[in-house]
PDB file of C-alpha atoms in Angstrom:
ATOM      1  CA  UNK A1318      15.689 -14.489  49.810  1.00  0.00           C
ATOM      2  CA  UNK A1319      18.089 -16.951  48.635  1.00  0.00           C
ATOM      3  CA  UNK A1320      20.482 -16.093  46.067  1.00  0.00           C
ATOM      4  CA  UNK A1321      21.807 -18.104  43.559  1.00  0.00           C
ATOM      5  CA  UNK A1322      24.707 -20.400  43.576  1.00  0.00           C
ATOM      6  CA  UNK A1323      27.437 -18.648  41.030  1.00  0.00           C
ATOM      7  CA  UNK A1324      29.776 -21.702  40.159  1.00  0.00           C
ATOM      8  CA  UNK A1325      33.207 -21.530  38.777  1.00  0.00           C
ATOM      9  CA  UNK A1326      35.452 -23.655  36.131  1.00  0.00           C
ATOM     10  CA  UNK A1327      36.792 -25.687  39.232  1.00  0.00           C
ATOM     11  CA  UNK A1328      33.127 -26.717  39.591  1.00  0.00           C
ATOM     12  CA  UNK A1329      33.126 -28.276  35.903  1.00  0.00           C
ATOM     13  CA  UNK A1330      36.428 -29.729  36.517  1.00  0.00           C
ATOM     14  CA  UNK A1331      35.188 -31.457  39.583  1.00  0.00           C
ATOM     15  CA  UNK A1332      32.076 -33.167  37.784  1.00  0.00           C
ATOM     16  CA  UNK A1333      31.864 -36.904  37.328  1.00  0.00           C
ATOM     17  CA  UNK A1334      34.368 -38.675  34.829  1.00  0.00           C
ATOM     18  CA  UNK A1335      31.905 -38.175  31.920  1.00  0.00           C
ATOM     19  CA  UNK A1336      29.789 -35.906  32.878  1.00  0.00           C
ATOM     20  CA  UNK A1337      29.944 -32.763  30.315  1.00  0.00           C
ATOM     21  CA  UNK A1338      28.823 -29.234  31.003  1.00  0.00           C
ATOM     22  CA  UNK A1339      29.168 -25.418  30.055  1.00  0.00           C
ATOM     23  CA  UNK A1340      29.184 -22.953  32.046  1.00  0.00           C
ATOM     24  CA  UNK A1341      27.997 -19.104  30.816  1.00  0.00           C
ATOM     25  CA  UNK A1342      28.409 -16.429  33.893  1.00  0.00           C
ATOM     26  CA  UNK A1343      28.573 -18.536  36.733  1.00  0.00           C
ATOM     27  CA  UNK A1344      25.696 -20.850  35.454  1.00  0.00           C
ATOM     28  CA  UNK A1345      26.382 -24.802  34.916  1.00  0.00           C
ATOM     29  CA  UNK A1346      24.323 -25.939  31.836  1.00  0.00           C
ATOM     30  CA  UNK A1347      24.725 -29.823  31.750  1.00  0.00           C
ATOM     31  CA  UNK A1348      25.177 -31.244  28.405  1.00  0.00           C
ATOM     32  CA  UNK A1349      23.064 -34.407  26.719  1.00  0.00           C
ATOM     33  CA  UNK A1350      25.487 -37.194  24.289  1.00  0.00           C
ATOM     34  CA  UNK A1351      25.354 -35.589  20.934  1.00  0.00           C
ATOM     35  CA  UNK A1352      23.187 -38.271  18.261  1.00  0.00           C
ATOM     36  CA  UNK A1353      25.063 -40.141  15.739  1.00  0.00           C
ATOM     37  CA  UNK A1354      23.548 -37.150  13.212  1.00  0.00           C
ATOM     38  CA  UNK A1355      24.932 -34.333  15.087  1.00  0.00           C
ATOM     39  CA  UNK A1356      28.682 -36.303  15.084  1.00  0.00           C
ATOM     40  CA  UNK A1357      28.059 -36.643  11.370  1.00  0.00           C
ATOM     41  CA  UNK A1358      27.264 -33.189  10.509  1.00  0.00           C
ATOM     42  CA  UNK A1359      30.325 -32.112  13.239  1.00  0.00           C
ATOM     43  CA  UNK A1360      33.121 -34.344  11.428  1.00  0.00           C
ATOM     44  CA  UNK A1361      31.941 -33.314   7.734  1.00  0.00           C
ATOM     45  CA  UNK A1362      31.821 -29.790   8.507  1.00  0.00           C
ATOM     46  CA  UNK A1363      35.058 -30.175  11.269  1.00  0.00           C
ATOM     47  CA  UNK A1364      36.759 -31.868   7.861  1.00  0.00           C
ATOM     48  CA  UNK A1365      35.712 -29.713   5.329  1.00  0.00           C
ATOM     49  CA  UNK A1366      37.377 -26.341   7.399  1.00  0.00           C
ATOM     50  CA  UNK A1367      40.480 -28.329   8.026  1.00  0.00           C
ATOM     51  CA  UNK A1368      41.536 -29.601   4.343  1.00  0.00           C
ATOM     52  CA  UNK A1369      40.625 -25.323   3.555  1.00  0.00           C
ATOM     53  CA  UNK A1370      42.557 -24.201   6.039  1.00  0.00           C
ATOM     54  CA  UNK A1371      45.469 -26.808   4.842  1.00  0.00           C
ATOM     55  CA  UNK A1372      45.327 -26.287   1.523  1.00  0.00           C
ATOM     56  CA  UNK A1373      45.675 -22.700   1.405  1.00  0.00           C
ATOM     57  CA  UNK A1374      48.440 -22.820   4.429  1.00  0.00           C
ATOM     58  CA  UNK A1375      46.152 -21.142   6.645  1.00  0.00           C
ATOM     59  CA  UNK A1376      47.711 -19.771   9.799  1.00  0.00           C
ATOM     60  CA  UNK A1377      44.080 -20.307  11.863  1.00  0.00           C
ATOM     61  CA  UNK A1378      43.037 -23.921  14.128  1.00  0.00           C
ATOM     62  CA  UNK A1379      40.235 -25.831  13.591  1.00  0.00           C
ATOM     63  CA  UNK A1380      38.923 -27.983  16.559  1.00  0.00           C
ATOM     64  CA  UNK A1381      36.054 -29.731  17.133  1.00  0.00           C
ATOM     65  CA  UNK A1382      34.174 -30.674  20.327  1.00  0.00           C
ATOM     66  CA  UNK A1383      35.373 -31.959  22.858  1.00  0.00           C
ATOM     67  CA  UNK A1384      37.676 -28.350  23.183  1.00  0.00           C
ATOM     68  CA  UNK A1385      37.301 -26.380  26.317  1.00  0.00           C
ATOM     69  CA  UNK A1386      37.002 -21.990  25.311  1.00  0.00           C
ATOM     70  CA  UNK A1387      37.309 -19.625  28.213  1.00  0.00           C
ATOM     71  CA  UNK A1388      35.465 -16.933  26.315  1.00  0.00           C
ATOM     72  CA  UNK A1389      36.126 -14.161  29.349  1.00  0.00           C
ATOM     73  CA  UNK A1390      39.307 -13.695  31.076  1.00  0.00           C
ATOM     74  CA  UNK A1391      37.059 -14.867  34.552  1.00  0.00           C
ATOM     75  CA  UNK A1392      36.908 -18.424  35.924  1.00  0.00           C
ATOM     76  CA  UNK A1393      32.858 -17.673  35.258  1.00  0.00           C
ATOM     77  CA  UNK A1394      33.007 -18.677  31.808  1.00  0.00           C
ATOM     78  CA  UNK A1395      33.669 -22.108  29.958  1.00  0.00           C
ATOM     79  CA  UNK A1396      32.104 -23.375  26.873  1.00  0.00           C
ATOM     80  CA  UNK A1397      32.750 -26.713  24.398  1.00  0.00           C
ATOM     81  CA  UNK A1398      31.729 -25.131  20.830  1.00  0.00           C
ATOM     82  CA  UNK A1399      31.083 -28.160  18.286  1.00  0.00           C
ATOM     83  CA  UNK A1400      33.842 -26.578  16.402  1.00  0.00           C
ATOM     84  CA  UNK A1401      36.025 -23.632  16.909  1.00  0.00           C
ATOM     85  CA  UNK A1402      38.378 -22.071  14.608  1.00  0.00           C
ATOM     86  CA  UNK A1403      41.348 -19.717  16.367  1.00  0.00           C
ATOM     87  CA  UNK A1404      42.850 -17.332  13.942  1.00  0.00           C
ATOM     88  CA  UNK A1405      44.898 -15.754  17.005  1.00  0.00           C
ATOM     89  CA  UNK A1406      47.149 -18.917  18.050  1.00  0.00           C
ATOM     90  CA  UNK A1407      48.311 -16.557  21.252  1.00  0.00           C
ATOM     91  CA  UNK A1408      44.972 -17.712  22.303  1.00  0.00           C
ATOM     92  CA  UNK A1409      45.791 -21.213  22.141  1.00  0.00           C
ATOM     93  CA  UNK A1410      46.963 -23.055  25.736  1.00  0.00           C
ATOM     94  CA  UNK A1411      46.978 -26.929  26.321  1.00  0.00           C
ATOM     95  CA  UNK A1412      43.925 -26.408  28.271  1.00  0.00           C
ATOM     96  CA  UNK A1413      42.154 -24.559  25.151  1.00  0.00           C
ATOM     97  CA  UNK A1414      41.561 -21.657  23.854  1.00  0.00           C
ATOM     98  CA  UNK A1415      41.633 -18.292  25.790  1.00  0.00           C
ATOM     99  CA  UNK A1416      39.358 -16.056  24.459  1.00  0.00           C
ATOM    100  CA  UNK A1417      37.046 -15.589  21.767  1.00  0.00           C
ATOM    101  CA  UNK A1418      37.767 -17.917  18.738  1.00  0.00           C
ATOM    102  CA  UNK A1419      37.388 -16.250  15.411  1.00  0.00           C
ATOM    103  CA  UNK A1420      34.273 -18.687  13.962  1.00  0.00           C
ATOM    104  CA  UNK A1421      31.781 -21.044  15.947  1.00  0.00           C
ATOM    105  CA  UNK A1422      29.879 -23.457  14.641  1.00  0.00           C
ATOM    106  CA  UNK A1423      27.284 -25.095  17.062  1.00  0.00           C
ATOM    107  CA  UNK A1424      24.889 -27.902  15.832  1.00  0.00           C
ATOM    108  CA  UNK A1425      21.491 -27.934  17.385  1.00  0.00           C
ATOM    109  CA  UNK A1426      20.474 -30.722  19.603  1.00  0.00           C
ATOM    110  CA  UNK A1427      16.652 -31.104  21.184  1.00  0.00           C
ATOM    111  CA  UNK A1428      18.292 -29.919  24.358  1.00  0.00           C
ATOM    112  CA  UNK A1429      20.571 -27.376  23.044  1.00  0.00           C
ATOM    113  CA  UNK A1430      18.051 -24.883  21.648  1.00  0.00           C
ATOM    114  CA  UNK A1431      17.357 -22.654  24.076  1.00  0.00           C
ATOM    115  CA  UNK A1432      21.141 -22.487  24.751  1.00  0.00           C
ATOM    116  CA  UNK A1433      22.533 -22.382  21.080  1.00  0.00           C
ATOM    117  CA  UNK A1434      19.603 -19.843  19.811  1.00  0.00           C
ATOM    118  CA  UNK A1435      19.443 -17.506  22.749  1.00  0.00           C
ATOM    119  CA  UNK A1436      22.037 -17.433  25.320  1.00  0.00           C
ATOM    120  CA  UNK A1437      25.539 -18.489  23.551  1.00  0.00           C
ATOM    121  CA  UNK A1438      24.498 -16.124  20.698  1.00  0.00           C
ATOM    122  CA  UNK A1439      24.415 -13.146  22.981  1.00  0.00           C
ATOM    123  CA  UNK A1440      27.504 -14.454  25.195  1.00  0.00           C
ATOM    124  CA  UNK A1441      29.449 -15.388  21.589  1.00  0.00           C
ATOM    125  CA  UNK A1442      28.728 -11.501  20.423  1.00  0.00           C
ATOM    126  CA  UNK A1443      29.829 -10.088  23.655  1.00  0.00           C
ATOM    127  CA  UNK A1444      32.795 -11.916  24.212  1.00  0.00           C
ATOM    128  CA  UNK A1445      33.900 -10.967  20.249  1.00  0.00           C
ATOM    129  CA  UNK A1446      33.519 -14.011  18.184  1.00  0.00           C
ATOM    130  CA  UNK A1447      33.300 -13.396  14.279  1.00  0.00           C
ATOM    131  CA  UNK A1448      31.045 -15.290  13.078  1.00  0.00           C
ATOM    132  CA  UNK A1449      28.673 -18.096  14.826  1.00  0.00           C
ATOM    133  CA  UNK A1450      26.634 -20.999  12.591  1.00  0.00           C
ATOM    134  CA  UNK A1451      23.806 -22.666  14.251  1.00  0.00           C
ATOM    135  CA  UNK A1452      23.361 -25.609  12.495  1.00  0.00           C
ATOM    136  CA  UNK A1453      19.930 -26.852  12.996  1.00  0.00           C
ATOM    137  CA  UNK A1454      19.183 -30.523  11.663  1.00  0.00           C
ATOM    138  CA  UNK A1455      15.638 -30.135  12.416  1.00  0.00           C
ATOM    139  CA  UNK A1456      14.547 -27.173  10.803  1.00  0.00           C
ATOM    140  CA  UNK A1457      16.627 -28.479   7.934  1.00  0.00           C
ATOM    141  CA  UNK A1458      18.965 -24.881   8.143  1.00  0.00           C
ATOM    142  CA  UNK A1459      21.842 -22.955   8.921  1.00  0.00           C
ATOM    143  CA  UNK A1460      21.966 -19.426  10.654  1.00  0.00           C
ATOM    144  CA  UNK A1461      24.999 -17.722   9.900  1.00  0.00           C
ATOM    145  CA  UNK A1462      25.583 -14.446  12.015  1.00  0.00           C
ATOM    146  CA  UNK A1463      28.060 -12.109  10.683  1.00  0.00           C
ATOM    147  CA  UNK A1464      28.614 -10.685  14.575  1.00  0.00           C
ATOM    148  CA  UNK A1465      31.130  -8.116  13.564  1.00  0.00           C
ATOM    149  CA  UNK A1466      28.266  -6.488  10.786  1.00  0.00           C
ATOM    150  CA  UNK A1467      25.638  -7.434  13.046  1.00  0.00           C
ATOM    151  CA  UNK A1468      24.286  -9.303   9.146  1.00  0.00           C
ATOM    152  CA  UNK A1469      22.391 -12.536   9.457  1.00  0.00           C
ATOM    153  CA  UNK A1470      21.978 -14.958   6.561  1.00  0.00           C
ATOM    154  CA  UNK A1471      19.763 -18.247   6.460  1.00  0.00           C
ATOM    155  CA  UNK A1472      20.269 -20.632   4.363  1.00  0.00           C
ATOM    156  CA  UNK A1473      19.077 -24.465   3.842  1.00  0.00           C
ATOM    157  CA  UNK A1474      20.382 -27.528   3.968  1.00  0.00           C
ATOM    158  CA  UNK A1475      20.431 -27.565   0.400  1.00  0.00           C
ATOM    159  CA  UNK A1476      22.649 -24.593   0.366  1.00  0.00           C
ATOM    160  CA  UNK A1477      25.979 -23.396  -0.547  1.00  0.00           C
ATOM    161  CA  UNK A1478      27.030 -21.760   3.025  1.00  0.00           C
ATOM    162  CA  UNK A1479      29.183 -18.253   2.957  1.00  0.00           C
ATOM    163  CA  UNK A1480      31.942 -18.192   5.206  1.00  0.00           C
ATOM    164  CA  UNK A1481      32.342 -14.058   6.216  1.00  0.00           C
ATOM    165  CA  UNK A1482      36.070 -15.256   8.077  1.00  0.00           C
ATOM    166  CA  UNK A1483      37.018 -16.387   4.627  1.00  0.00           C
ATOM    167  CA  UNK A1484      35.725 -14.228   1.560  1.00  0.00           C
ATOM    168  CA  UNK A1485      35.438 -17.195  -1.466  1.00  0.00           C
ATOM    169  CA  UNK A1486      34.768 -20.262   0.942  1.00  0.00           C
ATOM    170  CA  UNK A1487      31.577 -21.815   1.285  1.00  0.00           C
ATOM    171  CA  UNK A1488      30.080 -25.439   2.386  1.00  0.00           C
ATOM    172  CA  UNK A1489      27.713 -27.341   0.332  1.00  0.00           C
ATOM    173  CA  UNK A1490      25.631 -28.498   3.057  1.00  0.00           C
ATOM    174  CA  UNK A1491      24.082 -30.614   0.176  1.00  0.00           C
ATOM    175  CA  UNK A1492      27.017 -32.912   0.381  1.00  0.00           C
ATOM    176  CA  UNK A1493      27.576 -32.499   4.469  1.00  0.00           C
ATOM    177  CA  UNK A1494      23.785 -34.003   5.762  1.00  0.00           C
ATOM    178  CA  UNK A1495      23.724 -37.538   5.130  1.00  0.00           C
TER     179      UNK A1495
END
């Protein structure tokens, strides 16, 4: 019986200029061009945690996709949220963040549902990431998991969205999908 190939972060690193991929225990999941929609919904949300973080001299880092996360301390492990906020700048390295950020946000593409639903929700809550959003332009919702309650909340795109990380700030998603 043939076992399977367990790759490492040198193997993403060594892909094709272009060529973007995650990699969840050893596992390369290749990566489809996000659709002018999903960069819409990224920068509006991406801009909308910023100016809150700014304006209230907020000590955490917003970043949005392309931003490498080593979630374990292994070379096994390597994701590109849409956006990550770091409340723990220790974490922060030129190469990215080491360690679990503080909030994801991930924003569902047709080829990122199995991943962003199922298997980065149970690596997120492992690794100890606060809170995760799956933004889902299709189903017209947002997810948010409270990981350290173990609370889930759905709301629509119509919605003002909670943030748990910050008690008091919310999204209208009304005004984020265009």
């Amino acid at each position: 019986m043939k076992l399977p190939i367990t790759h490492t972060i040198d193997d993403i690193y060594a892909l094709p200029t272009g060529k973007r991929a995650e990699l969840i225990d050893g596992k390369i999941y290749y990566m489809a061009p996000p659709s002018r929609k999903h960069q819409d919904i990224a920068g509006e949300l991406f801009g909308t945690i910023r100016e809150y973080i700014k304006s209230n001299r907020g000590s955490c880092k917003p970043y949005i996709a392309p931003f490498a996360v080593f979630l374990n301390d292994d070379d096994k492990n390597y994701v590109e949220p849409d956006i990550s906020v770091i409340c723990d700048t220790n974490k922060l390295t030129d190469s990215g963040c080491n360690g679990a950020p503080d909030w994801i946000i991930e924003i569902v593409s047709p080829g990122s549902r199995r991943m962003d639903y199922s298997i980065k929700l149970f690596k997120y809550r492992t690794a100890g990431v606060k809170e995760y959003w799956i933004v889902d332009p299709e189903k017209n919702r947002v997810l948010v998991y409270d990981l350290q309650r173990e609370d889930l909340i759905e709301y629509t795109f119509s919605d003002k969205v909670s943030c748990c990380i910050y008690p008091g700030f919310s999204i209208d998603f009304s005004t984020i999908v265009l």
